[in-house]
Coordinates of C-alpha atoms and ligand atoms in Angstrom, one line a residue:
M14 CA -34.1 5.7 -4.4
S15 CA -32.9 4.5 -1.0
A16 CA -30.7 6.9 1.0
T17 CA -28.2 4.1 1.3
A18 CA -27.9 3.8 -2.5
F19 CA -24.6 3.6 -4.4
T20 CA -24.6 4.5 -8.0
F21 CA -22.9 1.4 -9.2
D22 CA -21.5 0.9 -12.7
N23 CA -20.0 -2.5 -12.8
S24 CA -17.5 -2.6 -15.7
Y25 CA -15.6 -5.6 -14.3
A26 CA -18.7 -7.8 -14.1
R27 CA -19.9 -6.6 -17.5
E28 CA -16.7 -6.8 -19.5
L29 CA -14.8 -9.6 -17.9
Q30 CA -17.1 -12.6 -17.8
G31 CA -15.1 -15.7 -17.1
F32 CA -12.8 -13.8 -14.8
Y33 CA -14.9 -14.2 -11.7
V34 CA -17.7 -16.1 -10.0
P35 CA -20.9 -14.2 -9.0
W36 CA -21.2 -14.7 -5.3
N37 CA -23.1 -13.3 -2.3
P38 CA -21.7 -12.2 1.0
A39 CA -22.6 -14.5 4.0
R40 CA -25.3 -13.3 6.3
V41 CA -24.1 -12.5 9.8
P42 CA -26.1 -12.4 13.1
A43 CA -25.5 -8.9 14.6
P44 CA -23.9 -6.2 12.4
Q45 CA -22.5 -3.2 14.2
L46 CA -20.6 -0.3 12.6
L47 CA -17.1 0.1 14.2
F48 CA -15.7 2.5 11.7
F49 CA -17.1 4.6 9.0
N50 CA -15.1 6.9 6.8
R51 CA -17.3 9.9 6.2
E52 CA -14.8 11.9 4.2
L53 CA -14.3 9.0 1.8
A54 CA -18.1 8.4 1.6
A55 CA -18.6 12.0 0.6
E56 CA -15.9 11.6 -2.1
L57 CA -17.8 8.6 -3.4
G58 CA -21.0 10.6 -3.6
L59 CA -22.6 8.5 -0.8
D60 CA -25.1 9.7 1.8
A61 CA -22.8 9.6 4.9
D62 CA -25.6 10.4 7.3
A63 CA -27.8 7.6 6.0
L64 CA -24.9 5.0 6.1
D65 CA -23.5 6.0 9.5
G66 CA -25.9 3.9 11.5
P67 CA -27.8 0.6 11.6
E68 CA -28.7 0.7 7.9
G69 CA -25.0 1.2 7.1
A70 CA -24.0 -1.6 9.5
A71 CA -26.3 -4.0 7.6
V72 CA -24.8 -2.9 4.3
F73 CA -21.2 -3.1 5.4
A74 CA -21.6 -6.4 7.2
G75 CA -22.9 -7.9 3.9
N76 CA -26.5 -8.5 5.1
T77 CA -28.1 -5.9 2.8
V78 CA -26.7 -6.1 -0.7
P79 CA -27.2 -2.6 -2.0
A80 CA -29.2 -2.1 -5.2
G81 CA -27.1 -2.2 -8.3
A82 CA -24.3 -4.2 -6.7
A83 CA -23.1 -7.3 -8.6
P84 CA -21.1 -9.1 -6.0
L85 CA -18.4 -11.4 -7.3
A86 CA -15.3 -13.2 -6.4
Q87 CA -12.3 -12.4 -8.7
A88 CA -10.0 -15.1 -10.0
Y89 CA -6.3 -14.5 -9.6
A90 CA -3.1 -16.5 -9.2
G91 CA 0.2 -15.4 -7.6
H92 CA 3.7 -16.1 -6.6
Q93 CA 3.7 -16.4 -2.8
F94 CA 7.2 -16.2 -1.3
G95 CA 8.6 -17.1 -4.7
H96 CA 6.4 -20.1 -5.3
F97 CA 3.6 -20.1 -7.9
A98 CA 0.1 -20.7 -6.8
G99 CA -2.2 -21.1 -9.8
R100 CA -5.5 -20.5 -8.1
L101 CA -5.8 -18.0 -5.3
G102 CA -8.6 -15.6 -6.0
D103 CA -11.0 -13.9 -3.6
G104 CA -11.1 -16.5 -0.9
R105 CA -12.5 -14.1 1.7
A106 CA -13.2 -11.0 -0.4
L107 CA -15.9 -9.9 -2.9
L108 CA -16.1 -7.0 -5.3
L109 CA -19.4 -5.4 -4.7
G110 CA -19.2 -3.1 -7.7
E111 CA -17.7 0.2 -8.9
V112 CA -18.6 3.8 -8.3
V113 CA -17.4 6.8 -10.2
D114 CA -16.3 9.2 -7.6
R115 CA -16.7 13.0 -7.4
H116 CA -13.4 13.5 -9.3
G117 CA -14.6 11.2 -12.1
Q118 CA -12.4 8.4 -11.0
R119 CA -13.7 4.8 -11.1
R120 CA -13.3 3.1 -7.7
D121 CA -13.9 -0.5 -6.6
I122 CA -16.0 -1.1 -3.6
A123 CA -15.1 -4.5 -2.1
F124 CA -15.5 -6.6 1.0
K125 CA -12.9 -8.4 2.9
G126 CA -14.1 -11.1 5.4
S127 CA -17.5 -11.5 3.8
G128 CA -17.5 -15.3 3.9
P129 CA -16.3 -18.3 2.0
T130 CA -16.2 -18.3 -1.9
P131 CA -15.3 -20.9 -4.5
F132 CA -11.7 -19.6 -4.0
S133 CA -11.5 -20.2 -0.2
R134 CA -9.4 -23.4 -0.4
G135 CA -10.6 -24.6 2.9
G136 CA -10.4 -21.2 4.7
D137 CA -13.4 -19.8 6.5
G138 CA -13.6 -16.6 4.3
K139 CA -13.8 -14.5 7.5
A140 CA -11.8 -11.8 9.1
A141 CA -11.4 -10.6 12.7
V142 CA -12.0 -7.2 14.1
G143 CA -8.3 -6.5 15.0
P144 CA -6.7 -7.0 11.6
M145 CA -9.5 -5.1 9.9
L146 CA -9.1 -2.1 12.2
R147 CA -5.4 -2.4 11.6
E148 CA -6.0 -2.1 7.9
V149 CA -7.9 1.1 8.6
L150 CA -5.1 2.6 10.7
I151 CA -2.3 1.8 8.3
G152 CA -4.2 2.6 5.2
E153 CA -5.4 6.0 6.5
A154 CA -1.9 6.7 7.7
M155 CA -0.5 6.0 4.2
H156 CA -3.2 8.1 2.6
A157 CA -2.4 11.0 4.9
L158 CA 1.3 10.6 4.1
G159 CA 0.4 11.0 0.4
I160 CA 1.3 7.4 -0.5
P161 CA -1.1 5.8 -3.0
T162 CA -3.3 3.2 -1.2
T163 CA -6.5 1.4 -1.1
R164 CA -8.7 2.9 1.6
A165 CA -11.1 1.6 4.2
L166 CA -14.7 2.9 3.9
A167 CA -16.1 0.9 6.8
V168 CA -15.6 -1.9 9.3
A169 CA -18.6 -3.7 10.7
S170 CA -18.4 -6.3 13.4
T171 CA -20.5 -9.3 12.6
G172 CA -21.5 -10.6 16.1
E173 CA -20.0 -13.9 15.1
P174 CA -16.8 -15.5 16.4
V175 CA -13.9 -16.4 14.0
Y176 CA -11.5 -19.1 15.0
R177 CA -7.8 -18.6 14.7
E178 CA -5.3 -19.7 17.4
V179 CA -8.0 -18.3 19.7
E180 CA -11.6 -17.2 19.2
L181 CA -11.9 -13.6 17.9
P182 CA -14.7 -11.3 17.2
G183 CA -15.5 -11.3 13.4
A184 CA -15.7 -8.3 11.1
V185 CA -16.1 -7.2 7.5
L186 CA -13.9 -4.5 6.0
T187 CA -15.2 -2.4 3.1
R188 CA -12.3 -1.4 0.9
V189 CA -12.1 1.2 -1.9
A190 CA -9.5 0.8 -4.6
A191 CA -8.6 2.2 -8.0
S192 CA -9.1 -1.4 -9.0
H193 CA -8.3 -4.8 -7.6
L194 CA -6.3 -5.9 -10.7
R195 CA -3.0 -7.4 -9.6
V196 CA 0.0 -8.9 -11.2
G197 CA -1.6 -12.2 -10.0
S198 CA -4.7 -11.5 -12.1
F199 CA -2.5 -11.7 -15.2
E200 CA -0.7 -14.7 -14.0
F201 CA -3.9 -16.6 -13.6
F202 CA -4.7 -16.5 -17.4
G203 CA -1.0 -16.5 -18.4
A204 CA -0.4 -19.8 -16.6
R205 CA -3.4 -21.3 -18.5
R206 CA -2.1 -19.9 -21.8
E207 CA -5.5 -18.3 -22.5
A208 CA -4.2 -15.7 -24.8
D209 CA -7.6 -14.2 -25.6
A210 CA -8.6 -13.9 -22.0
L211 CA -5.3 -12.3 -21.2
R212 CA -5.8 -9.8 -24.0
R213 CA -9.3 -8.9 -22.7
L214 CA -7.8 -8.5 -19.2
A215 CA -4.9 -6.3 -20.4
D216 CA -7.2 -4.2 -22.6
Y217 CA -9.6 -3.7 -19.6
A218 CA -6.6 -2.7 -17.4
I219 CA -5.5 -0.2 -20.1
A220 CA -8.9 1.3 -20.4
R221 CA -9.1 1.7 -16.7
H222 CA -5.7 2.9 -15.8
D223 CA -3.9 4.0 -19.0
A224 CA -6.7 5.0 -21.3
D225 CA -4.3 7.1 -23.4
L226 CA -2.6 3.9 -24.5
A227 CA -5.7 2.2 -25.8
E228 CA -5.2 2.8 -29.5
A229 CA -1.5 2.1 -29.6
P230 CA -0.3 -1.1 -31.3
D231 CA 2.4 -1.4 -28.6
R232 CA -0.1 -0.8 -25.8
H233 CA 0.8 -4.0 -23.9
L234 CA 4.4 -3.0 -23.7
G235 CA 3.2 0.4 -22.7
L236 CA 1.0 -1.1 -19.9
L237 CA 4.1 -3.0 -18.5
R238 CA 6.1 0.2 -18.6
R239 CA 3.4 2.2 -16.8
V240 CA 2.9 -0.4 -14.1
A241 CA 6.6 -0.5 -13.6
Q242 CA 6.8 3.2 -13.3
R243 CA 3.9 3.4 -10.9
Q244 CA 5.5 0.7 -8.7
A245 CA 8.9 2.4 -8.9
R246 CA 7.3 5.6 -7.4
L247 CA 5.3 3.6 -4.9
I248 CA 8.1 1.6 -3.5
A249 CA 10.3 4.7 -3.3
Q250 CA 7.6 6.3 -1.2
W251 CA 7.4 3.2 1.0
M252 CA 11.2 3.3 1.5
N253 CA 11.2 7.0 2.3
A254 CA 8.4 6.5 4.9
G255 CA 10.1 3.5 6.4
F256 CA 7.2 1.2 5.5
I257 CA 7.6 -2.5 5.3
H258 CA 4.7 -4.2 3.4
G259 CA 5.6 -7.6 4.7
V260 CA 4.0 -9.8 2.1
M261 CA 4.9 -8.6 -1.4
N262 CA 3.5 -11.6 -3.2
T263 CA 2.5 -10.9 -6.8
D264 CA -1.1 -11.2 -5.8
N265 CA -0.6 -8.3 -3.5
M266 CA 1.0 -6.0 -6.2
T267 CA -1.6 -3.8 -8.0
I268 CA -1.7 -2.7 -11.6
S269 CA -3.0 0.7 -10.4
G270 CA 0.1 1.5 -8.3
E271 CA -1.8 1.6 -5.0
T272 CA -0.6 -0.2 -1.9
I273 CA -2.9 -3.1 -1.1
D274 CA -3.5 -5.7 1.6
Y275 CA -2.3 -4.5 4.9
G276 CA -1.5 -7.8 6.5
P277 CA 1.8 -8.2 8.4
C278 CA 3.0 -4.7 7.5
A279 CA 4.7 -2.3 9.8
F280 CA 6.6 1.0 10.0
M281 CA 10.2 0.5 10.9
E282 CA 11.4 2.1 14.2
A283 CA 15.2 2.0 14.5
H284 CA 16.6 2.2 11.1
D285 CA 17.6 -1.2 9.9
P286 CA 17.8 -2.3 6.3
A287 CA 17.2 -5.9 7.4
A288 CA 14.0 -5.1 9.4
V289 CA 11.3 -7.7 9.0
F290 CA 8.3 -8.1 11.3
S291 CA 6.2 -10.7 9.6
A292 CA 6.1 -14.0 11.5
I293 CA 5.9 -16.1 8.4
D294 CA 8.8 -14.3 6.6
R295 CA 11.5 -16.3 8.2
G296 CA 14.0 -15.9 5.4
G297 CA 13.5 -12.1 5.3
R298 CA 12.5 -12.2 1.6
Y299 CA 10.3 -9.1 2.2
A300 CA 12.7 -7.3 4.5
Y301 CA 12.7 -3.5 4.3
A302 CA 15.8 -3.1 2.0
N303 CA 14.6 -6.0 -0.3
Q304 CA 11.4 -4.3 -1.3
P305 CA 12.7 -2.6 -4.5
L306 CA 14.4 -5.9 -5.6
I307 CA 11.2 -7.8 -5.0
A308 CA 9.1 -5.3 -6.9
R309 CA 11.4 -5.8 -9.9
W310 CA 11.1 -9.6 -9.5
N311 CA 7.3 -9.3 -9.4
L312 CA 7.3 -7.0 -12.4
A313 CA 9.3 -9.7 -14.3
R314 CA 6.5 -12.1 -13.6
L315 CA 4.0 -9.6 -15.1
A316 CA 6.3 -9.2 -18.1
E317 CA 6.3 -12.9 -18.7
T318 CA 2.6 -13.1 -18.9
L319 CA 2.5 -10.2 -21.4
I320 CA 5.1 -11.5 -23.8
P321 CA 2.5 -13.1 -26.2
L322 CA 0.5 -9.9 -26.3
I323 CA 3.6 -7.7 -26.8
A324 CA 4.6 -10.0 -29.6
S325 CA 1.2 -9.9 -31.3
G326 CA 1.7 -6.1 -31.8
L327 CA 4.9 -6.7 -33.7
D328 CA 5.5 -7.6 -37.4
A329 CA 5.0 -11.3 -38.1
P330 CA 3.3 -12.0 -34.8
G331 CA 3.7 -15.5 -33.6
S332 CA 7.1 -15.9 -35.3
D333 CA 10.1 -16.7 -33.2
A334 CA 11.6 -13.4 -34.2
A335 CA 8.5 -11.5 -32.8
I336 CA 8.7 -13.5 -29.5
Q337 CA 12.4 -12.7 -29.2
Q338 CA 11.8 -9.1 -29.9
A339 CA 9.0 -9.0 -27.3
V340 CA 11.2 -10.6 -24.7
A341 CA 13.9 -8.0 -25.5
Q342 CA 11.4 -5.1 -25.1
A343 CA 9.9 -6.5 -21.9
T344 CA 13.4 -7.1 -20.5
A345 CA 14.4 -3.5 -21.3
V346 CA 11.4 -2.3 -19.2
I347 CA 12.4 -4.6 -16.3
D348 CA 16.0 -3.4 -16.6
A349 CA 14.8 0.2 -16.5
F350 CA 13.0 -0.3 -13.2
P351 CA 16.0 0.3 -10.9
G352 CA 16.7 3.6 -12.6
W353 CA 13.1 4.7 -12.2
Y354 CA 13.1 3.6 -8.6
Q355 CA 16.4 5.4 -7.8
A356 CA 15.1 8.6 -9.4
A357 CA 11.9 8.5 -7.4
L358 CA 13.8 7.6 -4.2
L359 CA 16.2 10.5 -4.7
Q360 CA 13.4 12.9 -5.4
G361 CA 11.8 12.0 -2.1
Q362 CA 15.1 12.0 -0.3
R363 CA 15.8 15.5 -1.5
A364 CA 12.5 16.7 -0.1
K365 CA 13.3 15.0 3.2
L366 CA 16.7 16.7 3.2
G367 CA 15.2 20.1 2.6
L368 CA 16.6 20.4 -0.9
Q369 CA 14.7 21.8 -3.8
Q370 CA 17.2 21.7 -6.6
A371 CA 18.5 18.7 -8.5
L372 CA 22.1 19.7 -8.7
D373 CA 24.3 16.6 -8.6
D374 CA 22.4 13.3 -8.4
E375 CA 25.3 11.2 -7.4
A376 CA 26.5 13.6 -4.7
D377 CA 22.9 14.0 -3.3
A378 CA 22.3 10.2 -3.3
A379 CA 25.6 9.7 -1.5
L380 CA 24.6 12.4 1.1
A381 CA 21.3 10.7 1.7
Q382 CA 23.0 7.3 2.0
A383 CA 25.6 8.6 4.4
W384 CA 22.7 9.9 6.6
L385 CA 20.9 6.5 6.5
D386 CA 24.2 4.8 7.3
L387 CA 24.5 7.0 10.4
L388 CA 20.9 6.2 11.5
H389 CA 21.6 2.5 11.0
A390 CA 25.0 2.5 12.7
Q391 CA 23.5 4.1 15.9
G392 CA 20.1 2.4 15.8
V393 CA 18.3 5.8 15.5
D394 CA 14.6 5.8 15.1
Y395 CA 14.0 6.3 11.4
T396 CA 11.0 8.7 11.6
L397 CA 12.3 10.8 14.5
G398 CA 15.8 11.0 13.0
W399 CA 14.4 12.7 9.9
R400 CA 12.0 14.8 11.8
R401 CA 14.7 16.2 14.1
L402 CA 16.8 17.0 11.1
A403 CA 14.1 19.6 10.3
D404 CA 14.8 21.1 13.8
A405 CA 18.5 21.2 13.0
A406 CA 17.6 23.1 9.8
Q407 CA 16.0 25.7 12.2
G408 CA 19.2 25.8 14.3
Q409 CA 18.1 23.5 17.0
E410 CA 20.5 20.6 17.0
A411 CA 20.1 19.3 20.5
P412 CA 17.0 17.2 19.9
L413 CA 18.7 15.5 16.9
R414 CA 22.0 14.9 18.8
A415 CA 20.0 13.4 21.7
L416 CA 18.9 10.6 19.4
F417 CA 22.5 9.4 18.8
G418 CA 24.5 7.4 21.3
D419 CA 27.6 9.1 19.9
P420 CA 26.5 12.4 18.6
S421 CA 30.0 13.4 17.5
A422 CA 29.6 11.0 14.6
L423 CA 27.0 13.5 13.3
D424 CA 29.4 16.5 13.0
G425 CA 31.0 15.6 9.7
W426 CA 27.7 14.7 8.0
L427 CA 25.9 17.9 9.3
A428 CA 28.7 20.0 7.9
R429 CA 28.3 18.3 4.6
W430 CA 24.6 18.7 4.6
R431 CA 24.8 22.4 5.5
E432 CA 27.2 23.0 2.7
R433 CA 24.9 21.3 0.3
C434 CA 21.9 23.4 1.5
A435 CA 24.0 26.6 1.1
Q436 CA 24.6 25.6 -2.5
E437 CA 21.1 26.4 -3.4
D438 CA 20.4 29.2 -1.0
A439 CA 22.3 30.6 2.0
G440 CA 19.3 31.5 4.2
D441 CA 16.3 29.5 3.1
S442 CA 13.8 30.4 5.8
D443 CA 11.2 27.9 4.4
R444 CA 13.4 24.9 4.8
P445 CA 12.3 23.7 8.3
G446 CA 8.6 24.0 7.4
R447 CA 9.1 22.3 4.1
M448 CA 11.1 19.5 5.8
R449 CA 8.3 19.0 8.4
R450 CA 5.9 18.5 5.5
A451 CA 8.2 15.8 4.1
N452 CA 9.2 14.1 7.4
P453 CA 6.2 13.0 9.4
F454 CA 6.1 13.2 13.2
V455 CA 3.2 10.7 13.6
I456 CA 3.3 7.3 12.0
P457 CA 1.2 4.3 13.2
R458 CA 3.8 2.9 15.6
N459 CA 3.6 -0.8 16.3
H460 CA 3.1 -0.5 20.1
R461 CA 0.3 2.2 19.6
V462 CA -1.4 0.1 17.0
E463 CA -1.3 -3.0 19.2
E464 CA -2.6 -1.0 22.2
A465 CA -5.5 0.4 20.2
L466 CA -6.4 -3.0 18.8
A467 CA -6.2 -4.7 22.2
A468 CA -8.6 -2.1 23.6
A469 CA -11.0 -2.5 20.6
H470 CA -11.0 -6.3 21.2
D471 CA -12.2 -5.5 24.8
G472 CA -14.9 -3.2 23.4
D473 CA -13.2 0.2 23.9
L474 CA -12.8 1.9 20.6
Q475 CA -11.5 5.2 22.0
P476 CA -7.7 4.4 21.7
F477 CA -8.4 3.3 18.0
R478 CA -10.2 6.6 17.3
S479 CA -7.5 8.7 19.0
L480 CA -4.7 6.9 17.1
L481 CA -6.7 7.2 13.8
A482 CA -7.1 11.0 14.3
A483 CA -3.3 11.2 15.1
V484 CA -2.2 9.3 12.0
R485 CA -4.4 11.5 9.9
Q486 CA -2.3 14.5 10.8
P487 CA 1.2 13.1 10.4
W488 CA 3.0 16.4 9.9
D489 CA 1.8 18.1 13.1
E490 CA 3.7 18.0 16.3
T491 CA 1.5 19.1 19.2
P492 CA 1.6 18.2 22.9
E493 CA -1.5 16.0 22.4
L494 CA 0.3 14.1 19.6
A495 CA 3.6 13.6 21.6
R496 CA 2.7 10.1 22.7
Y497 CA 2.2 9.0 19.1
G498 CA 5.7 10.3 18.1
E499 CA 7.6 8.3 20.7
P500 CA 9.3 5.2 19.6
A501 CA 8.4 1.9 21.1
P502 CA 10.7 0.6 23.8
A503 CA 13.5 -1.3 22.1
E504 CA 12.5 -4.5 23.9
V505 CA 9.0 -4.3 22.4
T506 CA 10.3 -3.7 18.9
A507 CA 12.9 -6.6 19.3
C508 CA 10.1 -9.1 19.7
Y509 CA 7.4 -7.4 17.5
Q510 CA 5.8 -9.8 15.1
T511 CA 3.0 -9.2 12.6
F512 CA 0.7 -11.8 11.3
C513 CA -0.9 -12.5 7.9
G514 CA -4.3 -13.8 6.8
T515 CA -5.8 -13.4 10.2
Ligands
LIG2 P1 -3.7 -12.5 1.6 O1 -2.5 -13.1 2.4 O2 -4.7 -11.8 2.5 O3 -3.2 -11.6 0.5 O4 -4.4 -13.7 1.0 C1 -3.8 -14.6 0.1 C2 -4.9 -15.6 -0.4 O5 -5.4 -16.3 0.7 C3 -6.1 -14.9 -1.1 O6 -6.5 -15.8 -2.1 C4 -7.1 -14.9 0.0 O7 -8.4 -14.8 -0.5 C5 -6.8 -16.2 0.7 N1 -7.3 -16.1 2.1 C6 -6.7 -15.4 3.2 N2 -7.3 -15.6 4.3 C7 -8.4 -16.4 4.0 C8 -9.5 -16.9 4.8 N3 -9.6 -16.7 6.1 N4 -10.4 -17.7 4.2 C9 -10.3 -18.0 2.8 N5 -9.3 -17.5 2.1 C10 -8.4 -16.7 2.6
LIG3 MG1 -3.9 -10.5 -0.9

């Protein structure tokens, strides 16, 4: 067995024939490994030493298809900015296969940027170095923050140019995911009214993500509920981290509950519910504060596709009454989403506020909202605002006050917060430390990300590596990390734009 071997076990290829097109990655002229995630490789049971060199570069650029892989392009549809596109699919991605990791969890190994497929719709199927390294940085930051996410295993440059507005160096990203099943995967077969295909897909998703539901007659309703609950927790984590996904189309919403597809995403700097950075999101559909509403809208699209399956588990399946009952049950799940989201949000906010006890939900939610209103009113950096609150918990208020143009506006709120803290314990000496583990100092700030990618474009990977190391220790605050904690100059943030599909 070769040292670069993966122990593939390809359930998607085996069980879901008709849901993909077998397809090989394009050959590229000069593979070079720019990034390799040794920790993740070890988790996957791979030989990190063997892959961290030319042999790995050939594998991760797509030139050497590892033994046991069954590369394929997945079919999916999706609502993009609210409009249905019936045939999207892997236009520049391929699922190589699946590996069961050291914890017994099945993970997809997939390429992004590995060349055109039957789903490319005229696109070149390629990706550029910058956006793929960007996906590494943001994904690893999310992982370090404890937010469910797909992760980058490797980035290999191809030695081939890709043409966007300008010529860019090409790259292939290798991505690891709990699965690549999306809301859009269900929409593909739902739109074609292929009930049997939809059932196979749903049952595959259940076996993979919610195996305990497999025998239940109402398992398809159960699947919808689980997906909604996972998304409620995920979006709450995004909101508490100040993360803006940027392109929450239904094809970018997973069944697993992992964040996927780091395109025009960004972390917010000054707190602003209307913050939006994506150049193509002119209407602000995917603005920061809209994310929970959009998640619910996307889940309603999933619910629609599942109605026939939910009905088929009821008495007199196929009857109008069964359909009506299925609609009512699915609607109840969608209507429960805001409550699940609010509960997850509040749980995260309590941790960020240094609170451990769930005393009065309404009062605590109002306390958190009043704090966010203050940050917004004075344009305070979202991440630093929270972080400096941990200092205030330790009796150092000056760094917090310094973030506010009018610090006196803080007085009333701080008194309220202190009173609330005292309700659970007068002198909780753990609070500042706990708050620093809930409120990061280092996030991948937009200006640092751009700086690192610009250097990488010119062949210098050092800024990328330093930033990567920094975002992997988000809770620490050391002199070396200080430059990564500083907000971007306001002029930079004001014109910051992120781009999609590049
Ligand atoms: P994304 O915005 O990356 O989520 O992609 C949306 C859809 O566009 C997916 O079907 C992608 O496969 C496809 N796509 C994005 N970029 C390219 C490209 N350069 N070539 C072909 N298809 C692409
Ligand atoms: Mg996508």
